[in-house]
XYZ file of C-alpha atoms in Angstrom:
272
model
C -36.743 39.988 -138.494
C -36.968 38.109 -141.797
C -39.736 35.715 -142.850
C -37.934 32.623 -141.609
C -37.225 34.139 -138.188
C -40.831 35.354 -137.928
C -42.134 31.844 -138.753
C -40.044 30.256 -135.991
C -40.386 33.049 -133.405
C -43.396 31.557 -131.517
C -41.618 28.255 -130.811
C -39.480 27.914 -127.713
C -39.237 24.149 -127.938
C -38.855 21.744 -130.877
C -39.203 17.957 -130.830
C -37.779 16.328 -133.960
C -37.381 12.757 -135.131
C -34.576 11.631 -137.420
C -32.240 14.569 -136.910
C -28.984 12.675 -137.405
C -28.781 13.309 -141.172
C -30.473 14.685 -144.269
C -33.568 16.860 -143.913
C -33.713 16.302 -140.140
C -30.177 17.509 -139.619
C -30.866 20.568 -141.797
C -33.910 21.351 -139.664
C -31.721 21.302 -136.551
C -29.091 23.548 -138.126
C -31.707 26.041 -139.337
C -33.629 26.143 -136.051
C -30.425 26.706 -134.050
C -29.880 29.885 -136.057
C -33.478 31.089 -136.311
C -34.654 30.506 -132.735
C -32.340 32.439 -130.472
C -33.367 30.988 -127.131
C -35.114 27.876 -128.415
C -34.139 24.307 -127.625
C -34.399 21.111 -129.658
C -34.845 17.465 -128.690
C -33.922 14.905 -131.322
C -35.284 11.343 -131.246
C -33.385 8.882 -133.436
C -31.243 5.755 -133.352
C -28.069 7.687 -134.119
C -26.936 10.917 -132.514
C -26.362 13.923 -134.797
C -22.713 14.689 -135.471
C -20.836 16.633 -132.794
C -20.859 19.851 -134.808
C -24.687 19.678 -134.865
C -25.059 18.967 -131.158
C -24.811 22.008 -128.928
C -26.245 23.429 -125.715
C -29.544 23.888 -127.552
C -29.784 20.293 -128.782
C -30.657 17.233 -126.660
C -30.495 13.753 -128.145
C -32.653 10.889 -126.863
C -31.731 7.550 -128.406
C -34.871 5.944 -129.796
C -35.269 3.256 -132.443
C -38.689 4.134 -133.830
C -38.823 0.819 -135.662
C -39.225 -1.044 -132.364
C -42.730 -1.363 -130.880
C -42.906 0.458 -127.568
C -39.975 2.751 -128.336
C -41.970 5.986 -128.142
C -43.744 4.856 -124.982
C -40.432 3.917 -123.348
C -38.748 7.296 -123.930
C -41.839 9.425 -123.339
C -41.263 9.968 -119.571
C -37.870 11.520 -120.405
C -39.288 13.508 -123.306
C -42.218 14.800 -121.251
C -39.902 15.925 -118.449
C -37.662 17.669 -120.978
C -40.647 19.558 -122.440
C -41.905 20.572 -118.993
C -38.428 21.872 -118.180
C -37.992 23.904 -121.374
C -41.386 24.968 -122.775
C -41.787 28.110 -120.688
C -44.253 30.565 -122.239
C -43.504 29.560 -125.822
C -45.071 27.045 -128.175
C -44.080 23.491 -129.037
C -43.219 22.475 -132.601
C -43.259 18.757 -133.425
C -41.432 17.691 -136.596
C -42.112 14.063 -137.575
C -39.248 13.596 -140.001
C -38.052 10.004 -139.539
C -38.736 7.687 -142.421
C -37.123 5.323 -144.890
C -37.920 3.386 -148.046
C -36.599 0.711 -150.366
C -36.670 0.060 -154.091
C -37.696 -3.256 -155.607
C -40.471 -5.757 -156.084
C -42.403 -6.358 -152.842
C -41.377 -7.737 -150.352
C -37.717 -7.071 -151.265
C -35.367 -6.818 -149.485
C -37.448 -8.783 -146.948
C -40.798 -8.626 -145.176
C -39.341 -7.403 -141.876
C -37.897 -4.396 -143.698
C -41.324 -3.588 -145.155
C -43.038 -3.903 -141.760
C -40.374 -1.753 -140.150
C -41.018 0.899 -142.764
C -44.663 1.053 -141.733
C -43.650 1.254 -138.077
C -41.312 4.203 -138.609
C -43.153 6.095 -141.340
C -46.673 5.733 -139.911
C -47.055 4.226 -136.430
C -44.288 6.222 -134.721
C -45.605 9.478 -136.199
C -49.173 8.829 -135.053
C -48.095 7.685 -131.592
C -45.725 10.575 -130.937
C -48.263 13.144 -132.153
C -50.965 11.609 -129.980
C -48.784 11.508 -126.888
C -47.708 15.127 -127.377
C -51.244 16.413 -128.043
C -51.745 17.801 -124.495
C -48.458 19.732 -124.740
C -49.330 21.032 -128.201
C -52.753 22.293 -127.072
C -51.585 23.696 -123.737
C -50.207 26.924 -125.203
C -50.650 26.377 -128.894
C -48.129 24.722 -131.156
C -47.710 23.148 -134.569
C -46.995 19.796 -136.211
C -44.900 19.334 -139.339
C -45.071 15.869 -140.916
C -42.606 14.966 -143.661
C -44.439 13.160 -146.472
C -43.204 12.965 -150.087
C -44.234 13.555 -153.662
C -44.605 9.747 -153.731
C -47.773 10.341 -151.688
C -49.682 11.567 -154.740
C -49.848 8.274 -156.638
C -49.382 4.525 -156.130
C -45.759 3.827 -157.022
C -44.624 0.354 -158.101
C -41.137 -0.594 -156.854
C -41.774 1.818 -153.971
C -45.140 0.333 -153.091
C -44.984 0.320 -149.284
C -43.028 3.556 -149.017
C -45.432 5.476 -151.286
C -48.433 4.069 -149.409
C -47.011 5.168 -146.063
C -46.407 8.658 -147.405
C -49.967 8.798 -148.780
C -51.085 8.042 -145.223
C -48.872 10.849 -143.881
C -50.322 13.321 -146.400
C -53.984 12.435 -145.896
C -53.714 12.115 -142.134
C -51.941 15.456 -141.859
C -54.556 17.271 -143.966
C -57.368 15.785 -141.907
C -55.638 16.555 -138.618
C -55.084 20.148 -139.719
C -58.848 20.583 -140.095
C -59.486 19.028 -136.666
C -56.801 20.923 -134.761
C -56.465 24.339 -136.404
C -59.318 25.789 -134.321
C -57.421 24.616 -131.229
C -54.392 26.643 -132.208
C -52.398 23.701 -133.588
C -51.944 23.865 -137.382
C -50.578 20.740 -139.081
C -48.367 20.931 -142.171
C -47.647 18.103 -144.624
C -44.245 18.640 -146.245
C -43.867 16.869 -149.619
C -40.347 17.052 -151.006
C -39.244 15.230 -154.108
C -35.849 13.526 -154.405
C -33.539 15.184 -151.902
C -29.823 14.873 -151.129
C -30.028 12.753 -147.953
C -29.417 9.266 -146.548
C -32.689 8.014 -148.092
C -31.066 6.500 -151.161
C -28.220 4.913 -149.209
C -30.651 3.149 -146.896
C -32.778 2.170 -149.900
C -29.832 0.295 -151.388
C -27.848 2.835 -153.442
C -24.190 3.766 -152.977
C -25.113 7.219 -154.254
C -28.317 8.871 -155.549
C -28.996 7.896 -159.181
C -28.419 10.740 -161.628
C -32.020 10.443 -162.795
C -33.438 11.425 -159.419
C -31.076 14.070 -158.051
C -33.165 16.949 -156.808
C -33.177 19.625 -154.141
C -30.801 20.037 -151.263
C -32.050 19.377 -147.749
C -31.511 23.058 -146.972
C -33.841 24.114 -149.787
C -36.523 21.738 -148.524
C -36.227 23.038 -144.949
C -36.455 26.679 -146.042
C -39.644 25.990 -148.007
C -41.073 24.101 -145.035
C -40.407 26.916 -142.552
C -41.935 29.507 -144.883
C -45.077 27.338 -145.221
C -45.167 26.886 -141.441
C -45.169 30.675 -141.045
C -48.155 30.913 -143.382
C -49.913 28.132 -141.449
C -50.339 26.188 -144.680
C -51.631 22.616 -144.527
C -49.527 21.402 -147.473
C -46.318 22.390 -149.227
C -44.742 20.599 -152.201
C -41.178 21.876 -152.516
C -39.773 22.939 -155.886
C -41.693 23.982 -159.004
C -40.917 20.746 -160.884
C -42.221 18.653 -157.991
C -45.367 20.783 -157.753
C -46.005 20.288 -161.483
C -45.509 16.519 -161.292
C -47.705 16.230 -158.199
C -50.453 18.222 -159.909
C -50.323 16.111 -163.083
C -50.212 12.737 -161.290
C -53.083 13.728 -158.978
C -55.304 14.392 -161.983
C -54.702 11.089 -163.733
C -57.350 8.372 -163.243
C -56.378 6.075 -160.375
C -55.991 3.082 -162.699
C -53.510 5.051 -164.842
C -51.306 6.317 -162.032
C -49.516 3.060 -161.174
C -48.693 2.044 -164.797
C -47.412 5.546 -165.587
C -45.239 5.598 -162.455
C -43.924 2.081 -163.162
C -42.984 2.998 -166.741
C -41.139 6.119 -165.582
C -39.181 4.150 -162.996
C -38.255 1.405 -165.452
C -37.054 3.976 -168.005
C -34.856 5.659 -165.404
C -33.020 2.423 -164.617
C -33.441 3.067 -160.897
C -34.483 -0.481 -160.019
C -31.553 -2.036 -161.866
C -29.103 0.369 -160.197
C -30.452 -0.637 -156.801
C -29.565 -4.243 -157.601
C -33.180 -5.451 -157.760
């Protein structure tokens, strides 16, 4: 049994949000291989592609941007967990999220509010509703944050703020829950090959921000989960940048980030 298999071995059941593409889809593909008898439930607006769906994967359609969405699907999700949990542990992966580039409130205020709903509210609500299942036999929570969480980021103002919430909330929750047998991991990838840039307004990721593959991010996350870490920043370059930006005075962080983004031409390429 290798390190990845050992990390996933305790989990018989996985609940995942945003598994239709990108990092979420890569989580599903990895878990299908690593957890022999495990099952996965994906919550997202779109169903994963047919080659991702299998006997092990259940899809529940859920638009996390809509208030009440988690509450509405929870009876079905709870029944599914009761049916499948057995003697194993539950792993919750809060992966859904999106962002947009530009000067606030571009592209519009509803988009910004929806970002908060998906990136923050849905994560908190789903984690809270699943807390009894997580504590019943032990479990774990993996929340996908971002390297944008380490500093205020102009032109990504709302997105970066939501990811700062994810990071800080996850670290605090880890301290509260680890003695109950439920470690919480904040995953902070940098730019990743996924649907993020398309939804943010790009036809393709800008050359300046091409980074890791989703598979590389998922492998690092699973290894950190096996170590019961509370935080993992994927990739050495991302770790270095996160360390440097965290040590800058708060009043310096936003101007430095803004200058870097302007130099890259990202905002212009997004049509802002």
